[in-house]
Each structure stands twice: as C-alpha cells, then as structure tokens.
Short mmCIF file of C-alpha atoms in Angstrom, two decimals:
data_model
loop_
_atom_site.label_atom_id
_atom_site.label_comp_id
_atom_site.label_asym_id
_atom_site.label_seq_id
_atom_site.Cartn_x
_atom_site.Cartn_y
_atom_site.Cartn_z
CA UNK L 78 -12.86 8.91 -37.14
CA UNK L 79 -16.27 7.13 -37.89
CA UNK L 80 -19.49 8.96 -38.30
CA UNK L 81 -20.90 7.79 -34.91
CA UNK L 82 -17.64 8.78 -33.17
CA UNK L 83 -18.03 12.26 -34.81
CA UNK L 84 -21.64 12.42 -33.70
CA UNK L 85 -20.65 11.76 -30.07
CA UNK L 86 -17.73 14.24 -30.38
CA UNK L 87 -20.18 17.12 -31.27
CA UNK L 88 -22.34 16.47 -28.29
CA UNK L 89 -19.45 16.39 -25.96
CA UNK L 90 -18.12 19.60 -27.48
CA UNK L 91 -21.44 21.38 -27.46
CA UNK L 92 -21.83 20.50 -23.77
CA UNK L 93 -18.19 21.87 -22.91
CA UNK L 94 -17.82 24.86 -25.13
CA UNK L 95 -21.52 26.01 -25.44
CA UNK L 96 -23.72 24.90 -22.74
CA UNK L 97 -21.24 25.16 -19.88
CA UNK L 98 -20.02 28.62 -20.96
CA UNK L 99 -23.69 29.85 -21.47
CA UNK L 100 -24.37 28.92 -17.80
CA UNK L 101 -21.26 30.54 -16.71
CA UNK L 102 -22.18 33.73 -18.34
CA UNK L 103 -25.46 33.56 -16.85
CA UNK L 104 -24.32 33.06 -13.52
CA UNK L 105 -21.94 35.92 -13.61
CA UNK L 106 -24.37 38.25 -15.26
CA UNK L 107 -27.08 37.44 -12.52
CA UNK L 108 -24.52 37.87 -9.67
CA UNK L 109 -23.25 41.35 -10.90
CA UNK L 110 -27.04 42.30 -11.33
CA UNK L 111 -27.97 41.30 -7.80
CA UNK L 112 -24.69 42.11 -6.01
CA UNK L 113 -23.18 45.07 -8.04
CA UNK L 114 -21.09 46.13 -5.01
CA UNK L 115 -19.04 43.09 -5.22
CA UNK L 116 -18.82 41.89 -8.80
CA UNK L 117 -17.70 38.31 -9.62
CA UNK L 118 -14.14 37.95 -10.04
CA UNK L 119 -13.78 34.33 -11.24
CA UNK L 120 -11.65 33.14 -8.27
CA UNK L 121 -11.73 31.54 -4.88
CA UNK L 122 -12.75 35.01 -3.20
CA UNK L 123 -15.89 34.93 -5.39
CA UNK L 124 -16.66 31.41 -4.69
CA UNK L 125 -16.31 31.97 -0.89
CA UNK L 126 -18.50 35.09 -1.03
CA UNK L 127 -21.21 32.99 -2.90
CA UNK L 128 -21.10 30.35 -0.03
CA UNK L 129 -21.54 33.13 2.27
CA UNK L 130 -24.68 34.40 0.55
CA UNK L 131 -26.10 31.03 0.06
CA UNK L 132 -25.72 30.21 3.80
CA UNK L 133 -27.40 33.35 4.71
CA UNK L 134 -30.24 32.87 2.38
CA UNK L 135 -30.61 29.11 3.37
CA UNK L 136 -30.75 30.03 7.17
CA UNK L 137 -33.56 32.63 6.38
CA UNK L 138 -35.43 30.01 4.45
CA UNK L 139 -35.63 27.73 7.69
CA UNK L 140 -37.48 30.23 9.66
CA UNK L 141 -41.08 29.29 10.30
CA UNK L 142 -40.71 25.68 9.20
CA UNK L 143 -41.34 22.68 11.40
CA UNK L 144 -38.62 20.58 12.79
CA UNK L 145 -39.16 17.77 10.33
CA UNK L 146 -39.12 20.06 7.32
CA UNK L 147 -35.92 21.82 8.53
CA UNK L 148 -34.29 18.51 8.83
CA UNK L 149 -35.48 17.45 5.20
CA UNK L 150 -34.15 20.62 3.64
CA UNK L 151 -30.78 20.45 5.84
CA UNK L 152 -30.19 16.89 4.71
CA UNK L 153 -30.90 17.69 0.98
CA UNK L 154 -28.62 20.65 1.08
CA UNK L 155 -25.79 18.67 2.98
CA UNK L 156 -26.10 15.84 0.19
CA UNK L 157 -25.56 18.44 -2.67
CA UNK L 158 -22.84 20.22 -0.83
CA UNK L 159 -21.00 16.99 -0.26
CA UNK L 160 -21.55 16.07 -3.90
CA UNK L 161 -20.39 19.33 -5.51
CA UNK L 162 -17.95 21.12 -3.01
CA UNK L 163 -14.32 19.93 -3.78
CA UNK L 164 -11.06 21.54 -4.84
CA UNK L 165 -12.59 22.34 -8.31
CA UNK L 166 -15.49 24.18 -6.56
CA UNK L 167 -13.11 26.28 -4.41
CA UNK L 168 -10.90 27.15 -7.52
CA UNK L 169 -13.97 28.02 -9.58
CA UNK L 170 -13.16 25.07 -12.09
CA UNK L 171 -16.85 24.50 -12.34
CA UNK L 172 -18.68 22.00 -14.68
CA UNK L 173 -22.32 22.13 -15.79
CA UNK L 174 -23.57 20.16 -12.69
CA UNK L 175 -21.87 22.79 -10.47
CA UNK L 176 -23.26 25.81 -12.31
CA UNK L 177 -26.77 24.10 -12.31
CA UNK L 178 -26.46 23.75 -8.33
CA UNK L 179 -25.28 27.44 -8.04
CA UNK L 180 -28.01 28.80 -10.26
CA UNK L 181 -30.84 26.53 -9.32
CA UNK L 182 -30.37 24.77 -5.92
CA UNK L 183 -28.91 27.90 -4.11
CA UNK L 184 -32.18 29.66 -4.66
CA UNK L 185 -30.25 32.90 -4.77
CA UNK L 186 -31.63 33.85 -8.20
CA UNK L 187 -35.11 34.47 -9.52
CA UNK L 188 -35.46 31.84 -12.35
CA UNK L 189 -39.09 31.13 -12.27
CA UNK L 190 -39.96 33.18 -15.46
CA UNK L 191 -41.42 30.69 -17.81
CA UNK L 192 -41.35 30.33 -21.73
CA UNK L 193 -44.24 29.84 -24.19
CA UNK L 194 -44.73 26.08 -22.95
CA UNK L 195 -44.97 27.13 -19.41
CA UNK L 196 -41.46 25.82 -18.54
CA UNK L 197 -39.58 27.89 -16.15
CA UNK L 198 -35.80 28.78 -16.85
CA UNK L 199 -34.59 26.81 -13.96
CA UNK L 200 -36.07 23.67 -15.53
CA UNK L 201 -34.21 24.39 -18.65
CA UNK L 202 -30.99 24.63 -16.68
CA UNK L 203 -31.68 21.27 -15.12
CA UNK L 204 -32.34 19.76 -18.48
CA UNK L 205 -28.93 20.87 -19.70
CA UNK L 206 -27.67 19.07 -16.51
CA UNK L 207 -29.42 15.93 -17.22
CA UNK L 208 -28.29 16.05 -20.89
CA UNK L 209 -24.74 16.24 -19.51
CA UNK L 210 -25.33 13.46 -17.05
CA UNK L 211 -26.74 11.22 -19.81
CA UNK L 212 -23.50 11.67 -22.01
CA UNK L 213 -21.30 10.99 -19.00
CA UNK L 214 -23.15 7.64 -18.66
CA UNK L 215 -22.41 6.42 -22.25
CA UNK L 216 -20.23 3.41 -22.30
CA UNK L 217 -18.78 4.03 -25.63
CA UNK L 218 -17.58 6.94 -27.88
CA UNK L 219 -20.44 6.38 -30.41
CA UNK L 220 -24.08 7.71 -30.92
CA UNK L 221 -26.11 7.53 -34.17
CA UNK L 222 -27.01 10.60 -36.30
CA UNK L 223 -30.61 10.82 -35.02
CA UNK L 224 -29.72 10.99 -31.38
CA UNK L 225 -26.87 13.53 -32.12
CA UNK L 226 -29.39 15.71 -34.05
CA UNK L 227 -32.13 15.33 -31.38
CA UNK L 228 -29.47 16.23 -28.47
CA UNK L 229 -28.13 19.29 -30.31
CA UNK L 230 -31.58 20.58 -31.04
CA UNK L 231 -32.47 20.26 -27.33
CA UNK L 232 -29.33 22.02 -26.15
CA UNK L 233 -30.18 24.74 -28.52
CA UNK L 234 -33.85 25.14 -27.28
CA UNK L 235 -32.77 25.27 -23.48
CA UNK L 236 -29.93 27.88 -24.27
CA UNK L 237 -32.52 29.97 -26.09
CA UNK L 238 -34.70 29.87 -22.94
CA UNK L 239 -31.92 31.82 -21.15
CA UNK L 240 -33.04 34.86 -23.13
CA UNK L 241 -35.99 35.17 -20.86
CA UNK L 242 -33.47 36.36 -17.86
CA UNK L 243 -31.73 38.84 -20.34
CA UNK L 244 -28.61 36.81 -21.38
CA UNK L 245 -27.47 37.43 -24.95
CA UNK L 246 -27.42 33.76 -26.14
CA UNK L 247 -26.61 34.81 -29.84
CA UNK L 248 -22.78 33.87 -29.60
CA UNK L 249 -23.57 30.50 -28.14
CA UNK L 250 -26.33 29.70 -30.78
CA UNK L 251 -23.86 30.65 -33.70
CA UNK L 252 -21.33 28.52 -31.94
CA UNK L 253 -23.66 25.54 -31.68
CA UNK L 254 -24.83 26.06 -35.46
CA UNK L 255 -20.89 25.90 -36.39
CA UNK L 256 -20.66 22.68 -34.37
CA UNK L 257 -23.73 21.29 -36.07
CA UNK L 258 -22.24 21.97 -39.62
CA UNK L 259 -18.59 21.52 -39.17
CA UNK L 260 -16.76 19.03 -41.11
CA UNK L 261 -15.76 15.53 -39.74
CA UNK L 262 -11.94 15.66 -38.73
CA UNK L 263 -9.39 13.31 -39.58
CA UNK L 264 -6.76 14.13 -37.13
CA UNK L 265 -5.70 11.64 -34.50
CA UNK L 266 -5.02 14.62 -32.13
CA UNK L 267 -8.76 15.73 -32.37
CA UNK L 268 -10.09 12.41 -31.75
CA UNK L 269 -7.75 11.83 -28.79
CA UNK L 270 -8.63 15.16 -27.26
CA UNK L 271 -12.34 14.22 -27.69
CA UNK L 272 -11.66 10.94 -25.79
CA UNK L 273 -9.75 12.58 -23.19
CA UNK L 274 -12.50 15.19 -22.56
CA UNK L 275 -15.13 12.33 -22.39
CA UNK L 276 -12.93 10.52 -19.87
CA UNK L 277 -12.78 13.63 -17.51
CA UNK L 278 -16.48 14.05 -17.86
CA UNK L 279 -17.18 10.40 -17.12
CA UNK L 280 -14.79 10.44 -14.02
CA UNK L 281 -16.22 13.57 -12.53
CA UNK L 282 -19.71 12.13 -12.93
CA UNK L 283 -18.66 8.85 -11.17
CA UNK L 284 -17.22 10.96 -8.38
CA UNK L 285 -20.42 12.81 -8.03
CA UNK L 286 -22.43 9.74 -7.93
CA UNK L 287 -20.16 7.87 -5.52
CA UNK L 288 -20.25 10.84 -3.17
CA UNK L 289 -23.91 11.04 -3.24
CA UNK L 290 -24.28 7.29 -2.81
CA UNK L 291 -22.14 7.26 0.25
CA UNK L 292 -23.90 10.22 1.63
CA UNK L 293 -27.24 8.54 1.18
CA UNK L 294 -25.97 5.39 2.74
CA UNK L 295 -24.77 7.30 5.84
CA UNK L 296 -28.13 9.03 6.03
CA UNK L 297 -29.93 5.54 5.90
CA UNK L 298 -27.53 4.14 8.63
CA UNK L 299 -28.16 7.26 10.99
CA UNK L 300 -31.83 7.13 10.26
CA UNK L 301 -31.96 3.42 11.16
CA UNK L 302 -29.82 3.89 14.30
CA UNK L 303 -31.79 6.88 15.31
CA UNK L 304 -35.15 5.20 14.58
CA UNK L 305 -33.97 1.98 16.58
CA UNK L 306 -32.85 4.12 19.69
CA UNK L 307 -36.20 6.23 19.47
CA UNK L 308 -38.03 2.99 19.85
CA UNK L 309 -35.78 1.87 22.54
CA UNK L 310 -36.45 5.11 24.46
CA UNK L 311 -40.04 4.74 24.20
CA UNK L 312 -39.90 1.45 25.69
CA UNK L 313 -37.80 2.61 28.45
CA UNK L 314 -39.89 5.35 29.50
CA UNK L 315 -42.45 2.81 30.63
CA UNK L 316 -40.08 1.15 33.12
CA UNK L 317 -38.63 2.30 36.26
CA UNK L 318 -34.98 1.84 35.04
CA UNK L 319 -35.49 4.71 32.43
CA UNK L 320 -32.87 6.98 34.00
CA UNK L 321 -30.19 4.24 34.12
CA UNK L 322 -31.03 3.21 30.57
CA UNK L 323 -30.98 6.95 29.48
CA UNK L 324 -27.39 7.04 30.53
CA UNK L 325 -26.65 3.80 28.61
CA UNK L 326 -28.48 5.42 25.67
CA UNK L 327 -26.33 8.41 25.83
CA UNK L 328 -23.23 6.32 25.96
CA UNK L 329 -24.44 4.56 22.78
CA UNK L 330 -25.10 7.75 21.00
CA UNK L 331 -21.58 8.90 21.71
CA UNK L 332 -20.30 5.51 20.38
CA UNK L 333 -22.46 5.93 17.26
CA UNK L 334 -21.42 9.53 16.94
CA UNK L 335 -17.75 8.39 17.28
CA UNK L 336 -18.31 5.67 14.71
CA UNK L 337 -20.00 8.11 12.19
CA UNK L 338 -17.03 10.39 12.74
CA UNK L 339 -14.56 7.50 12.02
CA UNK L 340 -16.64 6.61 8.81
CA UNK L 341 -16.45 10.10 7.69
CA UNK L 342 -12.76 10.13 8.16
CA UNK L 343 -12.49 6.96 6.23
CA UNK L 344 -14.63 8.32 3.34
CA UNK L 345 -12.48 11.41 3.36
CA UNK L 346 -9.45 9.24 3.17
CA UNK L 347 -11.17 7.13 0.28
CA UNK L 348 -11.98 10.51 -1.43
CA UNK L 349 -8.28 11.71 -1.13
CA UNK L 350 -7.18 8.21 -2.70
CA UNK L 351 -9.58 8.57 -5.44
CA UNK L 352 -8.28 12.08 -6.13
CA UNK L 353 -4.70 10.81 -6.37
CA UNK L 354 -5.87 8.06 -8.74
CA UNK L 355 -7.63 10.60 -10.69
CA UNK L 356 -4.32 12.77 -10.92
CA UNK L 357 -2.27 9.76 -11.91
CA UNK L 358 -4.91 8.83 -14.47
CA UNK L 359 -4.72 12.47 -15.92
CA UNK L 360 -0.81 12.27 -16.00
CA UNK L 361 -1.02 8.99 -17.82
CA UNK L 362 -3.63 10.18 -20.43
CA UNK L 363 -1.42 13.25 -20.89
CA UNK L 364 1.69 11.01 -21.27
CA UNK L 365 -0.27 9.08 -24.07
CA UNK L 366 -1.51 12.11 -25.76
CA UNK L 367 2.17 13.54 -25.97
CA UNK L 368 3.19 10.08 -27.44
CA UNK L 369 0.14 9.87 -29.84
CA UNK L 370 1.06 13.52 -30.73
CA UNK L 371 4.73 12.71 -31.59
CA UNK L 372 3.50 9.53 -33.49
CA UNK L 373 1.10 11.72 -35.51
CA UNK L 374 3.74 14.19 -36.44
CA UNK L 375 6.02 11.54 -37.60
CA UNK L 376 3.52 9.89 -39.72
CA UNK L 377 2.70 13.37 -41.22
CA UNK L 378 6.40 13.76 -42.04
CA UNK L 379 6.43 10.33 -43.56
CA UNK L 380 3.36 10.86 -45.52
CA UNK L 381 4.73 14.26 -46.72
CA UNK L 382 7.92 12.54 -47.90
CA UNK L 383 6.09 9.65 -49.79
CA UNK L 384 3.79 12.48 -51.32
CA UNK L 385 6.87 14.35 -52.63
CA UNK L 386 8.29 10.92 -54.00
CA UNK L 387 4.97 10.21 -55.56
CA UNK L 388 4.76 13.63 -57.06
CA UNK L 389 8.30 13.26 -58.57
CA UNK L 390 7.44 9.85 -59.98
CA UNK L 391 4.29 11.35 -61.35
CA UNK L 392 5.83 13.99 -63.11
CA UNK L 393 8.48 11.65 -64.73
CA UNK L 394 5.60 9.31 -65.69
CA UNK L 395 3.67 12.21 -67.35
CA UNK L 396 6.90 13.44 -69.24
CA UNK L 397 7.19 9.73 -70.46
CA UNK L 398 3.72 9.46 -71.53
CA UNK L 399 3.83 12.81 -73.28
CA UNK L 400 7.00 11.68 -75.02
CA UNK L 401 5.30 8.54 -76.13
CA UNK L 402 2.18 10.38 -77.16
CA UNK L 403 4.15 12.61 -79.48
CA UNK L 404 5.89 9.64 -81.05
CA UNK L 405 2.48 7.78 -81.51
CA UNK L 406 1.14 11.12 -83.01
CA UNK L 407 4.06 11.26 -85.49
CA UNK L 408 3.61 7.54 -86.48
CA UNK L 409 -0.10 7.98 -86.77
CA UNK L 410 0.37 11.12 -89.09
CA UNK L 411 2.89 9.02 -91.15
CA UNK L 412 0.27 6.14 -91.35
CA UNK L 413 -2.57 8.43 -92.44
CA UNK L 414 -0.24 10.15 -95.01
CA UNK L 415 0.67 6.67 -96.40
CA UNK L 416 -3.03 5.59 -96.57
CA UNK L 417 -3.89 8.93 -98.38
CA UNK L 418 -1.22 8.22 -101.06
CA UNK L 419 -2.37 4.58 -101.54
CA UNK L 420 -6.05 5.76 -101.62
CA UNK L 421 -5.21 8.28 -104.16
CA UNK L 422 -3.40 5.70 -106.46
CA UNK L 423 -6.03 3.29 -105.96
CA UNK L 424 -8.74 5.83 -107.06
CA UNK L 425 -6.89 6.63 -110.26
CA UNK L 426 -6.46 2.88 -111.11
CA UNK L 427 -10.09 2.27 -110.34
CA UNK L 428 -11.21 5.14 -112.62
CA UNK L 429 -8.90 3.85 -115.47
CA UNK L 430 -10.38 0.29 -115.12
CA UNK L 431 -13.85 1.66 -115.04
CA UNK L 432 -13.11 3.70 -118.18
CA UNK L 433 -11.72 0.51 -119.99
CA UNK L 434 -14.53 -1.58 -118.87
CA UNK L 435 -16.95 1.08 -120.10
CA UNK L 436 -15.19 1.19 -123.51
CA UNK L 437 -15.31 -2.59 -123.70
CA UNK L 438 -18.96 -2.67 -122.69
CA UNK L 439 -19.79 -0.02 -125.35
CA UNK L 440 -17.91 -2.00 -128.19
CA UNK L 441 -19.69 -5.19 -127.42
CA UNK L 442 -22.97 -3.38 -127.41
CA UNK L 443 -22.30 -1.66 -130.62
CA UNK L 444 -21.15 -4.87 -132.20
CA UNK L 445 -24.39 -6.76 -131.11
CA UNK L 446 -26.46 -3.91 -132.31
CA UNK L 447 -24.78 -4.05 -135.67
CA UNK L 448 -25.15 -7.78 -135.76
CA UNK L 449 -28.85 -7.49 -134.86
CA UNK L 450 -29.31 -4.73 -137.69
CA UNK L 451 -27.65 -7.03 -140.39
CA UNK L 452 -29.90 -9.75 -139.36
CA UNK L 453 -32.95 -7.68 -139.49
CA UNK L 454 -31.81 -6.38 -142.72
CA UNK L 455 -31.45 -9.82 -144.12
CA UNK L 456 -34.70 -11.01 -142.73
CA UNK L 457 -36.42 -7.92 -144.32
CA UNK L 458 -34.91 -8.74 -147.73
CA UNK L 459 -36.01 -12.47 -147.50
CA UNK L 460 -39.44 -11.38 -146.36
CA UNK L 461 -39.67 -9.09 -149.47
CA UNK L 462 -38.67 -11.76 -151.92
CA UNK L 463 -41.19 -14.27 -150.49
CA UNK L 464 -43.94 -11.61 -150.75
CA UNK L 465 -43.04 -10.90 -154.49
CA UNK L 466 -42.85 -14.56 -155.21
CA UNK L 467 -46.28 -15.11 -153.78
CA UNK L 468 -47.68 -12.23 -155.66
CA UNK L 469 -45.85 -13.56 -158.98
CA UNK L 470 -47.44 -17.04 -158.32
CA UNK L 471 -50.96 -15.41 -157.95
CA UNK L 472 -50.52 -13.28 -161.02
CA UNK L 473 -49.50 -16.46 -163.00
CA UNK L 474 -52.21 -18.55 -161.75
CA UNK L 475 -54.77 -16.06 -162.98
#
C-alpha cells in the first residue's frame, strides 16, 4: 500500500468508524433525553416512531405560513425524504448523510448552541456530511499527506463541537488519534477492505445524487407545466369559452397527473433495478474478496515455507563460515608463531653480525691510531734531530 493510498484509507476509516458513530451516539442520546418514555431501540420501530414525530413537528411548523412558503417547505422536505428514505433507512442502517438529515433537517432537536467561533452545532454536523460527500466524489484511492492531515484535523474539530450538546466525545477523539498515528499496513486484505468500503460509500452517494437529480427534474417539469396551464387559464378567463376550456384544462391536468404517476412508477422501477445491480455488485465484490483472501493465505504459506528454507540454509551457511573461520584462525596462529620464530632467529643473527662488525671497526680504528702514533713519534724524533743540528751549526759558526 502506497503512502497516498494509506492517507485515503485513514480518511475513509475516520468517517466510518469515528464521525458516523459519533453522530449515531448523538442522535440516540438526544432522542432519549427528549423522549425518555420511548427510548431508542436501534430497529425499525424506532425509525417509524422518528418518522411520526418528524411528521407531527413538520405539520406544526406549517401553521401561519403563506401558501407559497408552505409549498416551498413541502417540496424541500419531499426532496430530502425521496433522497434518504430507502430500505437502509427503514432498517436503521444509516450513514453520515442519514444521521445529518435526522439531526439537522428534521428540526426535532435544539442544535443552535454555538462554539467560540459562533458556529452552531448543526453546522458542524453539516460540515461532517460535506467531508463525507467530498470523499465519496474521489475518482481514485489516493490523496496527499497535507490533505489527509487537514481533513482529519477538521473531523476532530467538528466532533469536539458535539461536546456543546453534552456528548462525551473522548472515545471518538482517542480513536481518531489512533488512526492518525497508526502504522501503514501491508496486508492485501486491509487494502481490499478499504477499497470495498470506498466503493460502497461512492455507490450510496451516487444513488443519493441520482434520486435528488430526478426529483428536481420532476419538480421542474411539474412547475413548467403548472406555469403553462396557469397562463392558459388566465387567458381563458378573458374569453367567453372559459367554462368549456376549463373542462379541457381539467382533462389535461388529469393527463399530466397520470403521466406524472407513470413517471414515478418508472423511476421506482429504475430504482429497484439499481438496487438489484447494487446487490449483484456487492456479491461480486464479496466473491473477489474471498478469492483475494484465499490467494493471500496461500501466499503467506508460501512465504513462510520459503522463510523456513532460507533459515535452514542460513544456519548451514553460518556453521560453514564458523568452521572456515576456525581453520583460518588456526592457520593464522601457525603463521604468527612461524614468523615469531624467524624473527627471534634473525634478531640473534643480527646481534652477532653487529658484534663482529663492531669488533672489526674497533680493530681498524686501533690500528689506525697506532699507525698515527708511530708516525707522530717518528716525526717528533726527526724534528728534534733537525733542531739539534741547527743549534750545533749555530754554535759552530760562532
């Protein structure tokens, strides 16, 4: 696994195992505080009860609004429900987007308390959802270290803000810190699980976006048709054939309604087909995962076997080297002893030669000194004779 792959793996893991679980804990905690008589049971019954409470709250929020404002709120709510309410919603298999909808968009809980920067808790939850959506739009399994650090720090800041609504975030912060400092895995299984998790995340996000796109398209078509017919009605009100055309307009409305119903059925059919394709893709990924796991286990066994053989070969090589080392040591000791003996003999011979040379030098020097002495002696006698003769000649001349 490359460093950039591992950076991406840590982001996906922090979203799935930290941010999502923190939002789930927050939802259940707030629900139990607000509705202690019906605690959250993490099943379909709790989801159904949540829908009832949300519907009641929504209907109460429409009171006193203008017709246009009511239509706007109803359309927005329908779009959100069409996006998130599916089988996973009913079975309480929620992701970050579903928890964000339940906590923020339902308006059942008071999340307006702000942090030191003035950002409310509801906005922190929306930011966690946006981080998740950004990750889902990645086209590869890579991201650089700076982006990874920045994203993990952002997730940590948003989770810490949940303390403002009395949620104990310490376990999630500790887990996030472990994710930040964990070592890069080398297991094929870990890499494949990360890739499968990202594929599921990307698939669910694509389903959400496709549902929202189709709903918005339907709204635009209905709005265009409604505007068209409204203009037609205004025109018909000014002519005498208004009653007849009104009947025709009613028939056209029925036709549009029927067409809309058929389009809804078609979209539901396409949604069911997408669900089937998604299930088949999950089965395929599970099959590939099993094959890769089996291949991984076989590779581990092969490497273990090779390691054992290499270990045996290494031990034999070490024994051989030790034996050769011992022989070399013995040979070296023999050579050293031989050189010591030769050195001792050479030293004695050198001392003998030195002594003989010194004796010879002394003899030569002694002979030279004796010769010089005899020469000086003869020269002294000759000089004395000459002096005597000179004195004799002087005496004789006088």
